[in-house]
């Protein structure tokens, strides 16, 4: 167990990530093909990439495929702080991250396929440490807030297939790390935080597909919730606010279950894809306590397959899962503040394009660009400002946009 946790920790260190808030904290797609196609992949076959989306789909593979690559993730997050006076938007310094992905599939027999993948799948965070606490009643800025959540999944997979259907199962080993710290001078707390904490969790994914015709595939999959607990993170971070909350937060931050359904339809050289996903944030420990609601995700994609190349585009839409609380109440103001400053998982629309080219008979390179337009979110934090000697009303505003650039190389043999 210690060796497994160490290996995942080393892999996760490759992307000291955060602010990966796409569909909530989860990336819209994993791998260049899925990313280019709006994050679809429940019913579309993308090769070894399918391990993380729908384990059954690797049953469509032939031979062996090895894929590796990474995503250069560029979020842009800014916040105007908690204050009773007008504040300028300050930019988070957490704006560049590298997220790895590695996967392998190999056919064992006519009906069995083995796969394995290791992916950075989720994350979020900000860094306002450059903006020092101003001091004085009613002036709190962003508390010099820093937050960093990293999630890496290791996913072995086994798929069974017949001529026109298949099923698959993946046990999931998940490594997670969380670090929250800030300047609590306004709360007479000094520097708040205890360094990064990590945990190892376990879950599973199960899926199936059915070829209704030679050109039409329908599919569905389910990924379980995974319990995670990051000692001395949420509890320590919320302790200075415990007088407002009544009690500090617990340290649980569970990754939510996901229900997914998809369709893929081929028309000659063109493939159309569509996925529906529900992410069960409201049922988790941690996110549910922070007022997150279940998130419905709709994704579509279109792909043209040429002679030795492909071109694709997609669109992904998911409403902000964070429900605004009543900032005139103690717990509502604190939750609004933590969500909007520390965990701004607010992006809603993602536009994607991509393509691939066969370098040789056995080697192909794929690339994708995903763009999330800016979203502006303003919440009420009146109780905190008023309680700390400021004005009776105040708000906090976050702006958030994203660009992501993914490249992967596929070997088939």
Phi, psi and omega in degrees: 000317181295322179294319179298315181295322179294318180298316179292325178295320178295317179297319181293328179299341178293341175226079178294078202270169148179188187053033176276036185284097180251272167273088191069236175265354187270141175295146180294323180214154177241119185100156186293320183292311179298318180298318180295331184262034175074013183087006178287166179157002178294320181244354181263137181269119179242014182085217185297337178302333185295346182307318187275340186265305179215106186300336181293330189292340177291349174294349175271000184283159173231138180067220183231138176227134175240129182231136175215152180179199181193166180239128170270111187255127185235084174278151173234110183234135176220156185212148183260004173080172178261115182197158174267005178238157179298133182238148172283150174292131178249139184273135172290137179280351179276085190230003179214124181217153175243127186240119185273158171212133179221134179210155181215135171230147179210129180282127180271319181207187179297337185239354183236137176227136177254143176217161176206141181215153174224121189221146161277118189247336186210159175172166176191164177154170181214168175215102177249025186294341182284346184257100188291149176300126185282333183080168180090150181299134174080006181236108187231351180051224179255017180061020186053039188295138171224130176220149185205109175247130179232133178231125176237135179242138175247118195231092169284147188218144173228129182236141176244135180223149167245194186300320186229016175205164177200160175226156180211157181219138178226116164288144183241128170253122186240126173256133178226149177221140182221137177221125176230125171208158184196173178267113181261029182301324180295339181254013183058035184247352182066209179286128183247131179142154183228021181085168185291141176238146182230163178207160177239127181233165184225141178205202180201161174226140179224144182203170178206161175219159178217126175274097181295323172220181178297334185252351186239123178239133172242148186204163177207154176208161179224132174243129184287160169292153179231118181288132178222143178223123181249099187303135173062031177254280180298323181294315180292317182297327184267351182302317178298340179261005185299330178296330176280320186280334188096329176198152179290160176292156171281166183269003179286136174216081187285138172281134189283158172289156179226133172252129186225142174220147183209166179217144176222133183226128181258136174230086185066241181274357184253135174240129176252135182231150176210134179232147168236134181224140171240123179258123192269061180300321187294339184266002184267156169282131181104283180298319177299322179292334179269011174081017179287140180254160176302143187243123176265125183244129175241127181227141177226154179209158176220137185225134174251123180259110178263192179278094180087011178206166174215153175230140183214161176209157181200173179215137182230128183231128177208127180294151174305122183281352186272116180277129177291137180261170177282104184288354176279350179259155182301306183291324179297317180294318181294315179296316177302316182295312180298315180297313190282328180268309188275324188228066186279070181276068197246351183295150188234321183242141181225126178251134186224149173220160178183179179189170179214159182216135178279108179290321175218184177300330186246353185235131177227150176240135181236151179212153180210151173235130177239130181237127175248113179298158184296138174240135178248125182234124179242130181235160180271124177236030189303318186298319181297309182301316180296317182293333181265017173093013179261201182290155181291344177228143176198160177227165175228133184238135174240138170245138187214126172221168185212148165229140178223137183234116185244136175227136176217155179240133180245131173248126176245130180206000000 
